[in-house]
CSV table of C-alpha atoms and ligand atoms in Angstrom, one decimal:
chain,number,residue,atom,x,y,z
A,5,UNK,CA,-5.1,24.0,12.2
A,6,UNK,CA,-8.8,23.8,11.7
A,7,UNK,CA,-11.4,22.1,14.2
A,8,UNK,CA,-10.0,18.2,14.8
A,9,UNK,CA,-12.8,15.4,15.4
A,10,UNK,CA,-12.3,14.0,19.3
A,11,UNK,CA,-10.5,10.6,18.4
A,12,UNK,CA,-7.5,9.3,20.7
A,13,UNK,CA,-4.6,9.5,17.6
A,14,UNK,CA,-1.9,7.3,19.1
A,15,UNK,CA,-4.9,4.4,19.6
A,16,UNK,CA,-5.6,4.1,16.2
A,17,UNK,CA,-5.3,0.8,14.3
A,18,UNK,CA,-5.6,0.2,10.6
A,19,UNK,CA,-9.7,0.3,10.7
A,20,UNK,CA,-12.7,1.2,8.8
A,21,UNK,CA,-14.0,4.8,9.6
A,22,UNK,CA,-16.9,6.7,8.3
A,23,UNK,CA,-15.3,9.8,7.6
A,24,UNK,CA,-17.5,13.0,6.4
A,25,UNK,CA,-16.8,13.1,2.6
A,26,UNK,CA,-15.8,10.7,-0.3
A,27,UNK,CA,-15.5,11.3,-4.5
A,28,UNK,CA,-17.3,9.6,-7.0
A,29,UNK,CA,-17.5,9.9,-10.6
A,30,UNK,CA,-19.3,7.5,-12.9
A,31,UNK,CA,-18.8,6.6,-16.3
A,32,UNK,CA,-20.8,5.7,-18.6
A,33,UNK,CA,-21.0,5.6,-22.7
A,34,UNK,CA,-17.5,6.5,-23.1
A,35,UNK,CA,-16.5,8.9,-20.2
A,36,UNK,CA,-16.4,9.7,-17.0
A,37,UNK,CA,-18.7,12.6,-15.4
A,38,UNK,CA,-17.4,15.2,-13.6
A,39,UNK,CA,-17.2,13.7,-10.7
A,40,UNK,CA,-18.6,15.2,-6.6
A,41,UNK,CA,-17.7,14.9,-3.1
A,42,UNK,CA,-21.2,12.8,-1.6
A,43,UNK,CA,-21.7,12.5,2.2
A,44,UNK,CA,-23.6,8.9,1.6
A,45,UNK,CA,-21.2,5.8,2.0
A,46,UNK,CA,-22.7,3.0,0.4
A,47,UNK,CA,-23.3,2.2,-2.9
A,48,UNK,CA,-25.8,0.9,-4.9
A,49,UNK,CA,-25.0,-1.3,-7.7
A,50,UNK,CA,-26.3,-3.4,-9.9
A,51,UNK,CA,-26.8,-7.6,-8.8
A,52,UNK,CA,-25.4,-8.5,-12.3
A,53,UNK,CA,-22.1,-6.2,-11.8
A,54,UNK,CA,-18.7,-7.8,-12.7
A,55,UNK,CA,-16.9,-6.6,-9.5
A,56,UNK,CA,-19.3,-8.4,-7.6
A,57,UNK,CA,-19.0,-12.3,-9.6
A,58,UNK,CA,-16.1,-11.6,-12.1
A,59,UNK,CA,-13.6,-9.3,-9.5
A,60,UNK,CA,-13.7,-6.7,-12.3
A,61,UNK,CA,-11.8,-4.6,-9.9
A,62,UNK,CA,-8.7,-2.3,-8.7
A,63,UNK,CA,-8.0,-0.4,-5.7
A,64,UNK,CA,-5.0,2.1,-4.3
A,65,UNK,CA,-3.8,3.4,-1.0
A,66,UNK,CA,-1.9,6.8,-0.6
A,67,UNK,CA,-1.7,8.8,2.6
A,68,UNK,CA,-2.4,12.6,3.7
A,69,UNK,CA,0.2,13.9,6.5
A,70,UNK,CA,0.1,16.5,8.7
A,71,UNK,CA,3.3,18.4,9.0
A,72,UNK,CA,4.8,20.5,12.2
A,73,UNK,CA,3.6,23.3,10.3
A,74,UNK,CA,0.0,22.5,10.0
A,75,UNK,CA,-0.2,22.0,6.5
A,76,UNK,CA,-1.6,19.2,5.0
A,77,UNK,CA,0.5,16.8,1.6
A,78,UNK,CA,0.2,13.7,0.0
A,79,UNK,CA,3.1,11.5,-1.0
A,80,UNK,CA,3.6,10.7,-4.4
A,81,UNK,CA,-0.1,10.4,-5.4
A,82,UNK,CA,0.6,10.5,-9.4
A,83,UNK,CA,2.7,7.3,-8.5
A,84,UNK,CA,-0.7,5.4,-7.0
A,85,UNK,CA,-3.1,7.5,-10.4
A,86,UNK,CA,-0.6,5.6,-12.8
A,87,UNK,CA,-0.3,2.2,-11.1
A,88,UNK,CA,-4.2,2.4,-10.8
A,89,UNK,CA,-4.1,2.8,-14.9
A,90,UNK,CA,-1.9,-0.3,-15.2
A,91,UNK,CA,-4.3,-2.5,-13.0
A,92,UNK,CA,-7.3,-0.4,-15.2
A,93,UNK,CA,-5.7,-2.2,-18.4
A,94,UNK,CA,-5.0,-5.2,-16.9
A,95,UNK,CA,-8.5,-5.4,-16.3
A,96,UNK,CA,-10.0,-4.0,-19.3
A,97,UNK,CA,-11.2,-1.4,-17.6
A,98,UNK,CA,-11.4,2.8,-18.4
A,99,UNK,CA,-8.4,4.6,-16.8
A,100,UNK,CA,-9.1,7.7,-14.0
A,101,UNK,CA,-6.7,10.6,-15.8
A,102,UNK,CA,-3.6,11.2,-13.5
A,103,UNK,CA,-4.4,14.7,-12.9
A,104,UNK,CA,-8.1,14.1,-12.2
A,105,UNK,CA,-7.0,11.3,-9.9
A,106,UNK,CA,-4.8,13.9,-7.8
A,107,UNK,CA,-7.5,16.5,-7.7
A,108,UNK,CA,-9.7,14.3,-6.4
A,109,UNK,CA,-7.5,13.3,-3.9
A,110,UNK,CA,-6.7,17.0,-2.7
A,111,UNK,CA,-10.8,17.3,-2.7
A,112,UNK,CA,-11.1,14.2,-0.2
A,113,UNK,CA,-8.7,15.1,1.8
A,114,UNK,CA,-9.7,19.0,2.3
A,115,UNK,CA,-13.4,17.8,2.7
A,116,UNK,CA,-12.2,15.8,6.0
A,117,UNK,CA,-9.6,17.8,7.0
A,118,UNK,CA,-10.2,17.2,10.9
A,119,UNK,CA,-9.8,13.6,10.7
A,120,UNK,CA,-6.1,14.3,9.5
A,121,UNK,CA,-4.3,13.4,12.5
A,122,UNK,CA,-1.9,15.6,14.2
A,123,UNK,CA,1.8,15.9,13.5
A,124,UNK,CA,3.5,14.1,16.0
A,125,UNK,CA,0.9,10.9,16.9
A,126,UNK,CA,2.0,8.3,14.5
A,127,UNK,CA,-1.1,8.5,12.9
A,128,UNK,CA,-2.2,9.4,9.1
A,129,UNK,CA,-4.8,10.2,6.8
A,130,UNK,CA,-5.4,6.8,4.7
A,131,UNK,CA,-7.2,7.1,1.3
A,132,UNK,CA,-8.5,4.3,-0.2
A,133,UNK,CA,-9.3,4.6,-4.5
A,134,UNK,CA,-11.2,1.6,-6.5
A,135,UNK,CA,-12.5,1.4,-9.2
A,136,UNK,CA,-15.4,-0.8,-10.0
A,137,UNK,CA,-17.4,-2.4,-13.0
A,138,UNK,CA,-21.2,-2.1,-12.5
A,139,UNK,CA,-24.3,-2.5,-14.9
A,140,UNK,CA,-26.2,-5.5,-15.6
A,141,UNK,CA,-23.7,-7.9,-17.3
A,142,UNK,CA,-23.7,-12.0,-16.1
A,143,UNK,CA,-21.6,-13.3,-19.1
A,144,UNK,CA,-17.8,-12.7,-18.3
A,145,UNK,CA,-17.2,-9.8,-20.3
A,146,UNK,CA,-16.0,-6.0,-19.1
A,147,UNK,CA,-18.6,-4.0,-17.7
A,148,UNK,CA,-20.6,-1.5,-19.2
A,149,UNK,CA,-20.3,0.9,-16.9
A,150,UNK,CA,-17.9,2.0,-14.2
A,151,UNK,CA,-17.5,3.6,-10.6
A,152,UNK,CA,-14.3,5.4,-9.8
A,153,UNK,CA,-14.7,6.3,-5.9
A,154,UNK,CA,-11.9,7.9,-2.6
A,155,UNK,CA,-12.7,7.4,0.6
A,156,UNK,CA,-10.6,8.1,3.7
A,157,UNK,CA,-9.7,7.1,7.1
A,158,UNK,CA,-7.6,8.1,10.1
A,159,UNK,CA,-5.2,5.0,10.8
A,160,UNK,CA,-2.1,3.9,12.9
A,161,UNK,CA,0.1,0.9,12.2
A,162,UNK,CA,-0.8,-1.8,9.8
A,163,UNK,CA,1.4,-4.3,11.7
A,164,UNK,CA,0.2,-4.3,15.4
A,165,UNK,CA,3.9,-4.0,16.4
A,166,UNK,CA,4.1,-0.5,14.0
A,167,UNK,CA,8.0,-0.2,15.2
A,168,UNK,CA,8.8,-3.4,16.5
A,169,UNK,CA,9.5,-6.5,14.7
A,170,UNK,CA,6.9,-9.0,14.5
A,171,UNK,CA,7.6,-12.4,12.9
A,172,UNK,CA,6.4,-13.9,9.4
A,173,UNK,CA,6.3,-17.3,8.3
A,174,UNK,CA,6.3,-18.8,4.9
A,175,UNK,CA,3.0,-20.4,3.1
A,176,UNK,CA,2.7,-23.4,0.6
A,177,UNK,CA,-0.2,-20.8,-1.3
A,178,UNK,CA,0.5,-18.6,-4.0
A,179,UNK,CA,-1.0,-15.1,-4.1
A,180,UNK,CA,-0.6,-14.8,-8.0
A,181,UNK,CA,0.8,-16.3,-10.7
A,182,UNK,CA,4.0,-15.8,-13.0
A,183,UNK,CA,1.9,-14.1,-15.6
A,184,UNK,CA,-1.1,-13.9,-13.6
A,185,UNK,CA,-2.6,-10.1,-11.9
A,186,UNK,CA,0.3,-10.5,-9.1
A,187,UNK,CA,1.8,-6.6,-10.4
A,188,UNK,CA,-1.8,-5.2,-10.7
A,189,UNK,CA,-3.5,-4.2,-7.4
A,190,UNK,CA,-6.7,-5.5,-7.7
A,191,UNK,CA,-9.0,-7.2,-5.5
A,192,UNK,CA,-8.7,-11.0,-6.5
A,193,UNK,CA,-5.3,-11.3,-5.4
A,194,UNK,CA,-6.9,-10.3,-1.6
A,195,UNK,CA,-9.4,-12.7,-1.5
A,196,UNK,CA,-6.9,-15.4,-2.4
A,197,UNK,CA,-4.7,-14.3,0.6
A,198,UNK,CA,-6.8,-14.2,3.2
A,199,UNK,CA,-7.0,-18.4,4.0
A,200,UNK,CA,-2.9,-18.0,4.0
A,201,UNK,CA,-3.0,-14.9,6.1
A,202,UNK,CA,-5.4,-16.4,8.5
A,203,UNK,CA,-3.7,-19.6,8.9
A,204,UNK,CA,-0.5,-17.3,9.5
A,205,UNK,CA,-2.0,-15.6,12.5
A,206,UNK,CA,-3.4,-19.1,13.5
A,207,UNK,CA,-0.2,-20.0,14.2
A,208,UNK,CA,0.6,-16.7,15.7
A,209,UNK,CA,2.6,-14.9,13.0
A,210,UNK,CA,1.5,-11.0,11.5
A,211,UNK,CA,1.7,-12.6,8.2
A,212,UNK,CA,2.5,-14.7,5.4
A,213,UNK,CA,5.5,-14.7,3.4
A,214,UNK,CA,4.8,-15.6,-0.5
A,215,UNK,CA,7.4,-17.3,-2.2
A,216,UNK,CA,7.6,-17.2,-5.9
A,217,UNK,CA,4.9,-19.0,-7.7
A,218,UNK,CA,6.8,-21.0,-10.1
A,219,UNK,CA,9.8,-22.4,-8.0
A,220,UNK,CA,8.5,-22.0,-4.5
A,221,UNK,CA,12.2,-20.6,-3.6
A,222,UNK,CA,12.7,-17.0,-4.0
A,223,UNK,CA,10.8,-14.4,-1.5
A,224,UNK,CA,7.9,-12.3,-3.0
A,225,UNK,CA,5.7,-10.6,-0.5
A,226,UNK,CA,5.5,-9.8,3.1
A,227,UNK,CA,1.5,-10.2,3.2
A,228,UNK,CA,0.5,-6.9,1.7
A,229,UNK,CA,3.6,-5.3,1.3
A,230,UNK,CA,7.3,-5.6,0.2
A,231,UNK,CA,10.0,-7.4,1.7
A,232,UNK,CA,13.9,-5.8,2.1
A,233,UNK,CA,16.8,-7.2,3.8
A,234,UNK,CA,20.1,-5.2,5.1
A,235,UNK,CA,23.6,-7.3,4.1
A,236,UNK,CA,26.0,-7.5,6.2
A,237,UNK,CA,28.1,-5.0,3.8
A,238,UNK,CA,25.3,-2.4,4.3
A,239,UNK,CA,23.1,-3.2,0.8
A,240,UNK,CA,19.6,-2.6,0.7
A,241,UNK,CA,17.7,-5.7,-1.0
A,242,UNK,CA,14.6,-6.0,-2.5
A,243,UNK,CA,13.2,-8.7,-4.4
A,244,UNK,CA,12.1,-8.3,-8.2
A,245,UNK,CA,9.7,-10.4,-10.1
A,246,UNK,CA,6.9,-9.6,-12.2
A,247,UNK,CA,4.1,-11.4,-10.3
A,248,UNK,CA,5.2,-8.8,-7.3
A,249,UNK,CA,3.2,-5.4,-6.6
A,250,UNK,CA,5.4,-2.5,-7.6
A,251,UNK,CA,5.3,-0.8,-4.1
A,252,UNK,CA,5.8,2.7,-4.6
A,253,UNK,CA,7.1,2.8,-0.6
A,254,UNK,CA,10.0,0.1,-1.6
A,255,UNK,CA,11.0,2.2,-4.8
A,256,UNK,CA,11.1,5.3,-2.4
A,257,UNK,CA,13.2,3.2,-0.4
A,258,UNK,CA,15.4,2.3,-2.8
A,259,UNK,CA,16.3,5.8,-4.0
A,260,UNK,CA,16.8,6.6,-0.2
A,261,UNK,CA,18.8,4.1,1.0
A,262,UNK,CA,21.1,5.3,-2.2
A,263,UNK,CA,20.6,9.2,-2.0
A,264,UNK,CA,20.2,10.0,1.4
A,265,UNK,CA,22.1,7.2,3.5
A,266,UNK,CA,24.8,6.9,0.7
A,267,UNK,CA,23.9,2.7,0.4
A,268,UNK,CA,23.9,0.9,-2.3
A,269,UNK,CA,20.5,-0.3,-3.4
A,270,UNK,CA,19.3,-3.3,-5.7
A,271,UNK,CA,16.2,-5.3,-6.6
A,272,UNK,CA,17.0,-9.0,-7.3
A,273,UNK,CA,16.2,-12.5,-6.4
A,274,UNK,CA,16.1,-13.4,-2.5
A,275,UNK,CA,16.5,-16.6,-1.6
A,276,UNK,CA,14.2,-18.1,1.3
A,277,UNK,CA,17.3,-20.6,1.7
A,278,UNK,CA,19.7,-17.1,2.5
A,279,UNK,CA,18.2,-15.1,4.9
A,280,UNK,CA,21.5,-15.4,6.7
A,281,UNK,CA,23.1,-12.7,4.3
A,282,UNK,CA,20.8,-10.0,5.6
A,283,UNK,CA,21.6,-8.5,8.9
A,284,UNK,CA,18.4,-6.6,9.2
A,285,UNK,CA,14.7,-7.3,7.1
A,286,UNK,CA,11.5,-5.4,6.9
A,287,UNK,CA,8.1,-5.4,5.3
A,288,UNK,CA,7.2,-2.0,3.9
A,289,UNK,CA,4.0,-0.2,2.1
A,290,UNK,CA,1.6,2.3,2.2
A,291,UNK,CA,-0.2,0.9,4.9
A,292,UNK,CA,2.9,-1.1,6.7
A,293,UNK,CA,5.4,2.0,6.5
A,294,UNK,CA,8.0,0.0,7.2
A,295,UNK,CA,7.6,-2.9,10.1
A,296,UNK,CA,10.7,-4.8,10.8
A,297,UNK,CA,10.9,-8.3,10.5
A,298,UNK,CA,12.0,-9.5,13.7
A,299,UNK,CA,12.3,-13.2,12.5
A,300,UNK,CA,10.8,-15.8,9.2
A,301,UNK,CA,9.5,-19.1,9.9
A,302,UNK,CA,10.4,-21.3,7.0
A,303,UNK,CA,10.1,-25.3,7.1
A,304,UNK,CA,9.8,-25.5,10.8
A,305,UNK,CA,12.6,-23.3,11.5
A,306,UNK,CA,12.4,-19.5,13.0
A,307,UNK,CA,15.3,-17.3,11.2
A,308,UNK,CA,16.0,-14.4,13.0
A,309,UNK,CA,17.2,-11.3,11.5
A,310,UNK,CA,18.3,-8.2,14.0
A,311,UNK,CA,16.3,-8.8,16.7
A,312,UNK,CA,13.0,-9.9,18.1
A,313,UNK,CA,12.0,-7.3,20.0
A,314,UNK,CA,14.5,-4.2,19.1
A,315,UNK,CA,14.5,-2.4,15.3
A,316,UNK,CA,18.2,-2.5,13.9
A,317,UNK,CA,19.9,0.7,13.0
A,318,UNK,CA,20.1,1.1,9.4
A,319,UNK,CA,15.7,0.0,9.3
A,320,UNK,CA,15.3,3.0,12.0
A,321,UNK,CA,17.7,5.4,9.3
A,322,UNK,CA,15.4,4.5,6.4
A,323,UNK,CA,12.3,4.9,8.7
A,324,UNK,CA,13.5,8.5,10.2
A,325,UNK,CA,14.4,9.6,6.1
A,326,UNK,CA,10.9,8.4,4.5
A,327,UNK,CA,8.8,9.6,7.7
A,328,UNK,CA,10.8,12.6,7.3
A,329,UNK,CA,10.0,13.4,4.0
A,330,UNK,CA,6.6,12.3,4.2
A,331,UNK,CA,5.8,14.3,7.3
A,332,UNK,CA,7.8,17.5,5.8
A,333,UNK,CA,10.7,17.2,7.7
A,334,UNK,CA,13.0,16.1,5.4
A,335,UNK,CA,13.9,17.8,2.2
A,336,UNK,CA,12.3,15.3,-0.7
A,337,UNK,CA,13.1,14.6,-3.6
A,338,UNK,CA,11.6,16.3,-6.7
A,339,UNK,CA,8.1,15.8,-7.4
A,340,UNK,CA,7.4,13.2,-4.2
A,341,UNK,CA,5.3,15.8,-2.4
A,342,UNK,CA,1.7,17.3,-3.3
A,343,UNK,CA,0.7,20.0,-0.7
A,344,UNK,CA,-2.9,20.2,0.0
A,345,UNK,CA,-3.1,22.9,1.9
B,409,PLP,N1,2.4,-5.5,-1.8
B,409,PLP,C1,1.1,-5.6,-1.7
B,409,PLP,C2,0.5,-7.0,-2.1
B,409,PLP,C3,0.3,-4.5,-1.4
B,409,PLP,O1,-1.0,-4.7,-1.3
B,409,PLP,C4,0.9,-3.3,-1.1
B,409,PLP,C5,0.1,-2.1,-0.8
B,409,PLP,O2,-0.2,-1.3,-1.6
B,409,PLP,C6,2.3,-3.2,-1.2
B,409,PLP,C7,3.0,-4.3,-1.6
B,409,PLP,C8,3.0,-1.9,-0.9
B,409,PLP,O3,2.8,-1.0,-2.0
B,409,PLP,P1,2.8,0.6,-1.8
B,409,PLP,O4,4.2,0.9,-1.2
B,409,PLP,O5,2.7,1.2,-3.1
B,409,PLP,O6,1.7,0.9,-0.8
B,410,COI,C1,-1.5,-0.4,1.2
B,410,COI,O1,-0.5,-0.5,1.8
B,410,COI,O2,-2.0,0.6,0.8
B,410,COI,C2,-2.3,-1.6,1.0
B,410,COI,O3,-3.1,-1.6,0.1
B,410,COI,C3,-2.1,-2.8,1.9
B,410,COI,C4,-3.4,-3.4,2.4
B,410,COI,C5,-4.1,-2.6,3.4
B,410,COI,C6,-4.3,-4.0,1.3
């Protein structure tokens, strides 16, 4: 292991950190340079750029662990370069190639290799891509030319709990719309959440639970991340919709529960009204990993899943298996691990 910068690991929260190196490639007239690792972190940007007024913009979050060994991977980052395209098209905005994506990735994270935290502290390497329209355009049309940009930052639990449940509560707001940008990641659908997730926290929840736009009945989101309930006949249960963000941690979670704890494993509707069908629930993500969801407020009434205070049995199995592939502990699947070095 190379030098490590003097940070207390098993402190760290889900923060902003100037780290040493980010990417950024421009493009402009049709393609994208080739792209370098800079040292400066701010931008500057044209007044009249659409991310600024229009939210001409998409972002991704992917993390670099440290194994027992020493060595350094990435989960799944081809998984985060594609989902990035969709919310590009979505967007009307020029894709990042896949493989470019990756490489850039690998170069970000090699570039601040002693902020990847130890094996053993809880702690990660978060890397944050976005993409952004810039140039000088006021009418409400796509850019005309674009910043593609990975920075990175240390962190530790999203959900100040990390392993123990924290409650949720429902909200009356909607964080996207059936056919709206709820499935792209882009930065619109975060600015509309943070009234909901503030009143949330207000009332002294983590988060917000978002029901589904058009009937106000079925869950959709844990805040930013996934929901999945345990039934009482051992199912994992996630919910599926279109104006949902395709969580790459809940798909990994879904081929886990069903080829590594033998479960069986299906996305469909959840309904706020049956919560009492799921013995155990969680929120899980990128940044979240998975947080159990020790109970849901939901028209004045607290619905408790396992536990309050103590993560149920078949969350901690999941939790062991995707920590245990992610940290290289665990044999993964095909294709779900990148080594960096
Ligand atoms: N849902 C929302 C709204 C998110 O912002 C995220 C984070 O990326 C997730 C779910 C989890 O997705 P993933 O597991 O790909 O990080
Ligand atoms: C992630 O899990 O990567 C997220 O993007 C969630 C949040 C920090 C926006």
């Amino acid at each position: 292991m190379g030098d490590l910068a003097n940070i207390n690991w098993s402190e760290l929260g889900f923060s902003y950190m100037k780290t040493d190196k980010r990417y950024i490639s421009y493009w402009k007239d049709g393609k994208w340079d080739d792209g370098q690792l800079v040292e400066d972190n701010k931008l500057s940007i044209s007044e009249a750029s659409t991310a600024l007024h229009y939210g001409q913009e998409c972002f991704e979050g992917l993390k670099a662990y440290r194994t027992k060994e020493g060595s350094i991977q990435l989960f799944r980052p081809d998984e985060n370069a594609k989902r990035m395209q969709k919310s590009c098209k979505r967007l009307l905005m020029p894709e990042f190639p896949v493989d470019r994506f990756v490489n850039a990735c690998k170069e970000v994270v090699k570039a601040n290799e002693k902020y990847v935290p130890p094996y053993g502290t809880g702690a990660t390497l978060y890397l944050r891509p976005f993409l952004i329209g810039v140039g000088d355009t006021v009418g409400v049309k796509p850019a005309p030319e674009y910043i593609f940009c990975i920075f990175c930052m240390p962190v530790g639990p999203y959900f100040k709990g990390g392993m123990a449940p924290v409650n949720f509560i429902t909200t009356d707001y909607d964080r996207a719309a059936p056919s709206g940008t709820g499935k792209a990641k882009v930065g619109g659908n975060y600015a509309g959440s943070l009234l909901p997730h503030a009143e949330a926290v207000k009332k002294g929840f983590a988060d917000c639970i978002y029901l589904d736009p058009r009937t106000h009945s079925k869950i959709e989101e844990v805040g930013a991340a996934n929901f999945f309930g345990i039934t009482k006949d051992n199912k994992f249960i996630t919910p599926i919709s279109d104006s949902i963000l395709p969580s790459i941690t809940k798909y990994s979670l879904l081929y886990v529960a069903k080829e590594y704890l033998g479960m069986e494993a299906e996305e469909r509707d959840v309904c706020i009204d049956k919560l009492d069908e799921f013995t155990e629930a969680g929120a899980c993500g990128t940044a979240a990993v998975i947080s159990p969801i020790g109970g849901i407020e939901h028209q004045s009434k607290l619905h408790i899943f396992y536990s309050e205070t103590e993560v149920g049995p078949v969350t901690k199995k999941l939790y062991d298996t995707l920590m245990g592939i992610q940290l290289g502990d665990v044999n993964p699947p095909e294709g779900w691990i990148v080594k960096v070095k």
